[in-house]
Coordinates of N, CA and C in Angstrom, one line a residue:
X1494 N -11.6 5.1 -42.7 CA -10.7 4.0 -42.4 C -9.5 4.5 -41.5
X1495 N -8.9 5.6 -42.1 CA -7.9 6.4 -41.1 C -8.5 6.7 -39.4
X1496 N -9.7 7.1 -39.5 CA -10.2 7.5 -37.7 C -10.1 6.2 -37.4
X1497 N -10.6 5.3 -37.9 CA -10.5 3.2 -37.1 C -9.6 3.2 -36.6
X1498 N -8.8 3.5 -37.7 CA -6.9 2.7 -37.3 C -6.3 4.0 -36.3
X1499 N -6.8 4.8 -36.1 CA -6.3 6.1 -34.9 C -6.8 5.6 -33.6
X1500 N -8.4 5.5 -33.8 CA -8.7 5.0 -32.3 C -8.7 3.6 -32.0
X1501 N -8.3 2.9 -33.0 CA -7.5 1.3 -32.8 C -6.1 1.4 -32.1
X1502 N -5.4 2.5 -32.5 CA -3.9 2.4 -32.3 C -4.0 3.3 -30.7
X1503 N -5.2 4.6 -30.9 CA -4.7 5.2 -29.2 C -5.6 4.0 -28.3
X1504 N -6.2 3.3 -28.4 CA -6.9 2.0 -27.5 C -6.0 1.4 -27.1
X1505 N -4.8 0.7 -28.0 CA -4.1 -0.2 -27.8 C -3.0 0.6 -27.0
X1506 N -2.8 2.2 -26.9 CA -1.7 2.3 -26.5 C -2.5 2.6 -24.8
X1507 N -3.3 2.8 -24.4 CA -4.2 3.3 -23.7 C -4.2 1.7 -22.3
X1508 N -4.3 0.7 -23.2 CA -4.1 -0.5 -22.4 C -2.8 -1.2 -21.9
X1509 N -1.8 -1.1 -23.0 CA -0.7 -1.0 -22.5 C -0.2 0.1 -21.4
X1510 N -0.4 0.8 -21.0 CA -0.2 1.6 -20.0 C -0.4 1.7 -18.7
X1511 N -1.4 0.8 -18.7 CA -2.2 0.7 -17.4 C -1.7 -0.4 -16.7
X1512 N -1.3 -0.1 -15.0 CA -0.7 -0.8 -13.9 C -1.4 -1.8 -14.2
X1513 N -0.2 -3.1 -13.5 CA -0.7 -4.6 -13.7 C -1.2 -4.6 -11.7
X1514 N -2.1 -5.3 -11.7 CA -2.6 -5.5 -10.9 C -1.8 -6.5 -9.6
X1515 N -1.6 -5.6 -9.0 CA -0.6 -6.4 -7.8 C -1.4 -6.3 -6.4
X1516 N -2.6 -6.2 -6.4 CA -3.2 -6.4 -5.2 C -2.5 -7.7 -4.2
X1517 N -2.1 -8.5 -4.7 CA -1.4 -9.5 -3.3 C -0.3 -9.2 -2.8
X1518 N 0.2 -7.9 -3.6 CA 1.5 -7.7 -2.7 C 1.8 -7.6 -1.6
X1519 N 0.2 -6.0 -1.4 CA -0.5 -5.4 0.0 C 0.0 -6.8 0.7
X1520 N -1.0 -7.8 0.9 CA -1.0 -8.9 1.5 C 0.5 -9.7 2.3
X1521 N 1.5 -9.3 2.0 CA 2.4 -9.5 3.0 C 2.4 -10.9 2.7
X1522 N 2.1 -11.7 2.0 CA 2.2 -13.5 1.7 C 1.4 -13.9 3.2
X1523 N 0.1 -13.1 3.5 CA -0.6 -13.4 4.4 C 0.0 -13.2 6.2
X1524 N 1.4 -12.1 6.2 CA 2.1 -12.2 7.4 C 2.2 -10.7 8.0
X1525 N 1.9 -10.2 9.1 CA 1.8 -9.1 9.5 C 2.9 -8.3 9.1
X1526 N 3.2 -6.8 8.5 CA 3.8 -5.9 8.4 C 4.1 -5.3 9.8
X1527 N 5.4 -4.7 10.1 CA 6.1 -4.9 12.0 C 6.3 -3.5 11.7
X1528 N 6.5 -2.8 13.0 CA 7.0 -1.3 12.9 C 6.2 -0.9 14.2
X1529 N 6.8 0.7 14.4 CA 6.1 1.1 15.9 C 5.5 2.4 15.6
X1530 N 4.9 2.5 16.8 CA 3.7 3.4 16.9 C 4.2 4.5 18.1
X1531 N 4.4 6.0 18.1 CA 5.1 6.6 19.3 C 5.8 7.4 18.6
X1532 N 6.1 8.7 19.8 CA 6.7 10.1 19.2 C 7.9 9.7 19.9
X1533 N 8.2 9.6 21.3 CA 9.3 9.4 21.8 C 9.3 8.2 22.8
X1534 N 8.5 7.3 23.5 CA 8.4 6.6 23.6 C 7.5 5.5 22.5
X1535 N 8.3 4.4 22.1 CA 7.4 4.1 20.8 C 6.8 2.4 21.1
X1536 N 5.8 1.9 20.8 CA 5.3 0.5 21.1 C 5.1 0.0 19.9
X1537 N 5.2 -1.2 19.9 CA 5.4 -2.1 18.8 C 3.4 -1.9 17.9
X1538 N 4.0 -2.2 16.9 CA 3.0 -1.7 15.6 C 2.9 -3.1 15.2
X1539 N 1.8 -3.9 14.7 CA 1.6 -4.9 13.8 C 0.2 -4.1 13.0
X1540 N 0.3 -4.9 11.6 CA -0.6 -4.8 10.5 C -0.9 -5.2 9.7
X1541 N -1.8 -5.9 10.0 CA -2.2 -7.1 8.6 C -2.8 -6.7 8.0
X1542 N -2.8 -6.8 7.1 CA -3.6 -6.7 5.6 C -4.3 -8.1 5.0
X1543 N -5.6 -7.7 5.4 CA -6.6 -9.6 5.3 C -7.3 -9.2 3.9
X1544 N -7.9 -8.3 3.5 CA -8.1 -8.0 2.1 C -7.7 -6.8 1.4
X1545 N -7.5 -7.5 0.1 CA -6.8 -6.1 -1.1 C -7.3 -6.3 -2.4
X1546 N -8.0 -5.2 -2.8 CA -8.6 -5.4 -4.2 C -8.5 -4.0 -4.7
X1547 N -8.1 -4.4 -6.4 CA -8.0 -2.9 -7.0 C -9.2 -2.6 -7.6
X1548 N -9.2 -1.2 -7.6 CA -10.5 -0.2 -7.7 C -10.2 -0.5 -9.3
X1549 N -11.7 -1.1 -9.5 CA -12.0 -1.2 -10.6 C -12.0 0.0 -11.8
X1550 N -11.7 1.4 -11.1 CA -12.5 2.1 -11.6 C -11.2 3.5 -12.4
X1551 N -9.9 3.2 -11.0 CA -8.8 3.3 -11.1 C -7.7 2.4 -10.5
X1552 N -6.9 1.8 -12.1 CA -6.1 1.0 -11.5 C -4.6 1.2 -10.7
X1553 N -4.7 2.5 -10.4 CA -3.4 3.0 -9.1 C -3.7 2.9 -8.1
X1554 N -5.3 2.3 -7.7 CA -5.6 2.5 -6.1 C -6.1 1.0 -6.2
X1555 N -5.9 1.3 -4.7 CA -6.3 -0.4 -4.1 C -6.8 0.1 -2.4
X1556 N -8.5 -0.9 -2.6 CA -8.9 -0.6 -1.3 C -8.3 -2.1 -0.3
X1557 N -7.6 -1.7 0.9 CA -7.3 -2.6 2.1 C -8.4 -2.8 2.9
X1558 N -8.2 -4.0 4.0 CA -9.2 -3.9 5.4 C -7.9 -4.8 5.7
X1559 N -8.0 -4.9 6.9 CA -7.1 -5.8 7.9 C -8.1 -5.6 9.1
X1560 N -6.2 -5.8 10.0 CA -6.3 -5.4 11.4 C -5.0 -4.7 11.5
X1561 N -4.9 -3.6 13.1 CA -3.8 -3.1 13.6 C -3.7 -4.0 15.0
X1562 N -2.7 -4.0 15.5 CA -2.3 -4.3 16.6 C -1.4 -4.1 17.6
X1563 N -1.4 -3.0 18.5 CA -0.8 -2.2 19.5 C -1.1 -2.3 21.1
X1564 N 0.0 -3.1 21.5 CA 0.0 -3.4 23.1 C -1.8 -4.8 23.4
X1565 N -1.4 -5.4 22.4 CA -2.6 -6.7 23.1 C -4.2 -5.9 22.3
X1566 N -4.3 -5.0 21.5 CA -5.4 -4.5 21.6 C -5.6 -4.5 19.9
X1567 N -6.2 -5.3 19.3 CA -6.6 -5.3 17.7 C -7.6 -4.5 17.4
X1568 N -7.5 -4.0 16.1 CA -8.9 -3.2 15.8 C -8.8 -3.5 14.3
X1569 N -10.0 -3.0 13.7 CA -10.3 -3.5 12.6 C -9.9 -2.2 11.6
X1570 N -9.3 -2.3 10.5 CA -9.3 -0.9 9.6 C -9.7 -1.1 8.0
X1571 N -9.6 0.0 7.4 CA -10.1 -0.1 6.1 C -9.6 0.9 5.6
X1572 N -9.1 1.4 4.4 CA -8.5 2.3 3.4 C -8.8 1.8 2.1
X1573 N -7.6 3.0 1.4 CA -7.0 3.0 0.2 C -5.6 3.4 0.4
X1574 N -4.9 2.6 -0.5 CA -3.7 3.1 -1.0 C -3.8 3.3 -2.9
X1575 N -2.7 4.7 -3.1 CA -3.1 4.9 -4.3 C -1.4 5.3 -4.6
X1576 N -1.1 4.5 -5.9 CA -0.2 4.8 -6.3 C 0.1 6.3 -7.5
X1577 N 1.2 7.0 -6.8 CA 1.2 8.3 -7.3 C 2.7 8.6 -8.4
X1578 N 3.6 7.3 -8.0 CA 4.4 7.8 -9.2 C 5.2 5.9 -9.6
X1579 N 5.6 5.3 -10.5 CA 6.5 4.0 -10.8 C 7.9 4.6 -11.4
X1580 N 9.2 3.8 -10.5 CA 10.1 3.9 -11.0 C 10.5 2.7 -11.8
X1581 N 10.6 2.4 -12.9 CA 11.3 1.7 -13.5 C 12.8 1.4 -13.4
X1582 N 13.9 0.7 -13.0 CA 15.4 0.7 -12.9 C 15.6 -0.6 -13.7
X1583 N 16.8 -0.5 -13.6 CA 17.3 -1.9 -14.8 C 17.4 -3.2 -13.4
X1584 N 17.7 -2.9 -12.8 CA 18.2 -3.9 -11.6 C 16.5 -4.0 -10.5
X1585 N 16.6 -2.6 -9.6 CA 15.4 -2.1 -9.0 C 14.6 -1.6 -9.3
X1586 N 12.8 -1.8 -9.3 CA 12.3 -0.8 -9.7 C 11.5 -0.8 -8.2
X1587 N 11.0 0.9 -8.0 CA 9.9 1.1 -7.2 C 8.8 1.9 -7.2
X1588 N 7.6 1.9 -6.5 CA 6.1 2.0 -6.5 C 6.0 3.1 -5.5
X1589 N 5.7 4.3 -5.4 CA 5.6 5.3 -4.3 C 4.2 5.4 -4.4
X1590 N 3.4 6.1 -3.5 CA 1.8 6.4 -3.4 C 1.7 6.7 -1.9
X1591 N 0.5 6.9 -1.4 CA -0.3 7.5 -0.2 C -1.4 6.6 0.1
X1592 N -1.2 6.2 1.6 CA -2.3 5.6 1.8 C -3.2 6.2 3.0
X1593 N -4.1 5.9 3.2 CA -5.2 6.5 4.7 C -5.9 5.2 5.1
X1594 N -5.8 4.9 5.9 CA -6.4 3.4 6.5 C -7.1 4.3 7.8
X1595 N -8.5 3.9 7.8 CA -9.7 4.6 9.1 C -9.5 3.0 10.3
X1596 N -9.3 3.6 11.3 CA -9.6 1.8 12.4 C -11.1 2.2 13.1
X1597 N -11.8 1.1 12.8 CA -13.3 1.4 13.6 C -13.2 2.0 15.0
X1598 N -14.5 3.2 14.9 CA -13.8 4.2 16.1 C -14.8 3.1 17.2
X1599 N -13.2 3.1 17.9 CA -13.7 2.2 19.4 C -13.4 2.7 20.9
X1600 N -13.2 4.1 20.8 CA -13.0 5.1 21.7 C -11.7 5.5 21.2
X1601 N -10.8 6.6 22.9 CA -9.8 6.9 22.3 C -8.6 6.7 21.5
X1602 N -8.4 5.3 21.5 CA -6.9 5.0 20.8 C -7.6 4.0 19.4
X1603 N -8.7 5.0 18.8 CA -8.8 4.8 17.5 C -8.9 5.7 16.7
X1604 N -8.4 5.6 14.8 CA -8.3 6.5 14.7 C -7.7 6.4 13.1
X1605 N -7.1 7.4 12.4 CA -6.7 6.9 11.0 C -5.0 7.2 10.9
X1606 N -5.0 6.4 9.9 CA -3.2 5.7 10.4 C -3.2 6.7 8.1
X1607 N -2.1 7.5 8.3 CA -1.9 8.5 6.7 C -1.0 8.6 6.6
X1608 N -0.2 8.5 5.3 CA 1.1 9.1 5.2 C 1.3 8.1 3.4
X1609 N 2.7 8.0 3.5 CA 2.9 7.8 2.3 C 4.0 5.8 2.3
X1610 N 4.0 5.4 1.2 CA 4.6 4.3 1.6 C 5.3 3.9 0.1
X1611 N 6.5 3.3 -0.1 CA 7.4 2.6 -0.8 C 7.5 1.3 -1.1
X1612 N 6.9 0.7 -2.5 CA 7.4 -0.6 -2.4 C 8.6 -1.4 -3.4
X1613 N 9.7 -1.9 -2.9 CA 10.5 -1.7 -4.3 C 11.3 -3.4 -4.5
X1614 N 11.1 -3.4 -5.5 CA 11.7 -4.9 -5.6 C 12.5 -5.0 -7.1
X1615 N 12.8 -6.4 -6.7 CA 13.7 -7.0 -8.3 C 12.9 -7.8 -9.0
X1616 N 13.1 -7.3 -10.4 CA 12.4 -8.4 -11.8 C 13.2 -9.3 -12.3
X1617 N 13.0 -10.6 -11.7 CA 14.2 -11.8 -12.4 C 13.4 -12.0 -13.6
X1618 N 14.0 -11.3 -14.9 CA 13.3 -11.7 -16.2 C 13.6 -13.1 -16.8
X1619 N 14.5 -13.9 -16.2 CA 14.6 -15.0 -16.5 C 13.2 -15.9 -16.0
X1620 N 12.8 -15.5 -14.9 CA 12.3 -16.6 -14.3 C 10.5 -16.3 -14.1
X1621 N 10.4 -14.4 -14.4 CA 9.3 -14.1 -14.7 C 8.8 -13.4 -13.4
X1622 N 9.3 -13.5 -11.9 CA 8.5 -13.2 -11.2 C 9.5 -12.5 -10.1
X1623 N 9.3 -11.7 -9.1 CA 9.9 -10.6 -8.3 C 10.7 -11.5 -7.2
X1624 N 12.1 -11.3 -7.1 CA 13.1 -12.2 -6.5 C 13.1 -11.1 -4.9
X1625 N 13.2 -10.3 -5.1 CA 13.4 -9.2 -3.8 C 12.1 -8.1 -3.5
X1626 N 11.5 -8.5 -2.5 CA 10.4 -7.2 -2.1 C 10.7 -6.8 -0.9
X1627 N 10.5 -5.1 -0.7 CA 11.0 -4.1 0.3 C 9.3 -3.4 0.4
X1628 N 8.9 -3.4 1.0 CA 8.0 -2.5 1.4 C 7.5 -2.0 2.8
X1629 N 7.6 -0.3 2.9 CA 7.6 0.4 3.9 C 6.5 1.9 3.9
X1630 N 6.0 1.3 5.0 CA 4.4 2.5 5.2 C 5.4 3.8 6.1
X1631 N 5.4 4.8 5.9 CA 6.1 5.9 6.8 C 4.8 6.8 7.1
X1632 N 4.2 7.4 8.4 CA 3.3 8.4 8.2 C 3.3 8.8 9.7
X1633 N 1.9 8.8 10.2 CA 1.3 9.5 11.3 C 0.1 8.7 11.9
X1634 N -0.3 8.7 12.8 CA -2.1 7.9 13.5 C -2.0 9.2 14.3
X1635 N -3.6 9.5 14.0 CA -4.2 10.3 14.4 C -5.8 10.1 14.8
X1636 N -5.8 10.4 16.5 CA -6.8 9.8 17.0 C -8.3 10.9 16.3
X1637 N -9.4 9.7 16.7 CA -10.6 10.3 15.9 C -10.7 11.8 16.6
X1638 N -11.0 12.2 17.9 CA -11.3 13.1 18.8 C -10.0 13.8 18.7
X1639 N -8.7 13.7 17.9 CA -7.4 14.9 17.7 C -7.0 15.1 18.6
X1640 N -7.0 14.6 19.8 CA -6.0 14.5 21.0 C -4.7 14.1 20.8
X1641 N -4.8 12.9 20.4 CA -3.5 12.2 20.2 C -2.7 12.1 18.4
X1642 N -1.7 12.2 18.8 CA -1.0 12.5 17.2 C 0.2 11.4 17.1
X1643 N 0.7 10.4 16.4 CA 1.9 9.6 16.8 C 2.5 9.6 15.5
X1644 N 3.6 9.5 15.3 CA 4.5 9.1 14.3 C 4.1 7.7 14.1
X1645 N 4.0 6.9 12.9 CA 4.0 5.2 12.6 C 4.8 5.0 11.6
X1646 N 5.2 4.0 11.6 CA 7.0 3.4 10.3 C 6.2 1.4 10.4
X1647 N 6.1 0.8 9.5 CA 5.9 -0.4 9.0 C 6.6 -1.5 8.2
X1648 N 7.0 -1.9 8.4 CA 7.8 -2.9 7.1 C 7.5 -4.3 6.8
X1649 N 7.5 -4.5 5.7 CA 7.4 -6.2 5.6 C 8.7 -6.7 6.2

């Protein structure tokens, strides 16, 4: 009776622990994420995020597909983002992780967009649901053939 109530109690503590599923956040409320693309000369960056589902398998990661969008020219991409650490705050809390998004190789200015990204918002406990969201992709695109190397910055 004692081993039941052990692996009854580490089960229950096992589920409570585990990230609540925020796949729509990725989603932008369906509106492109803005930022540029460039080391010193820099061009405007768009990024949608058209689908987001969490990996069933681990609930810190979540696979994307969108599109990018740089100078008139869309391309199609697909990743993961995986969450690597949660801050809890009384007021803010925030979500750190790493993401790698591949864009279908369509010659040279395709390629994978890596780095790491922040999302951080407010818990109105009164009302149940997030009053302020901040989220921001910081990394690098790097073309498939390693020619080209760019700084990228994103934000909702």
């Amino acid at each position: 009776m004692k081993n039941l109530l052990l692996i009854a109690l580490f089960a229950s503590s096992f589920i409570a622990a585990q990230m609540p599923n925020i796949s729509e956040v990725w989603q932008n409320n369906s509106k492109p994420y803005v930022g540029t693309i460039g080391n010193t000369t820099k061009e405007e960056l768009k990024f949608k995020v058209n689908i987001s589902e969490l990996n069933k398998k681990n609930d810190q990661e979540y696979f994307l597909a969108g599109n990018s969008v740089v100078d008139k020219t869309s391309t199609k991409f697909e990743g993961k983002l995986t969450i690597t650490k949660y801050k809890d705050g009384k007021k803010r809390s925030s979500v750190y992780g790493d993401y790698q998004f591949a864009e279908e190789p369509m010659g040279k200015h395709s390629g994978i967009f890596k780095g790491k990204f922040v999302y951080t918002f407010i818990w109105n406990k009164n009302t149940q649901r997030i009053d302020q969201q901040y989220i921001a992709f910081i990394g690098d695109w790097k073309s498939y053939d390693g020619t080209l190397t760019y700084k990228t910055i994103w934000k909702n």
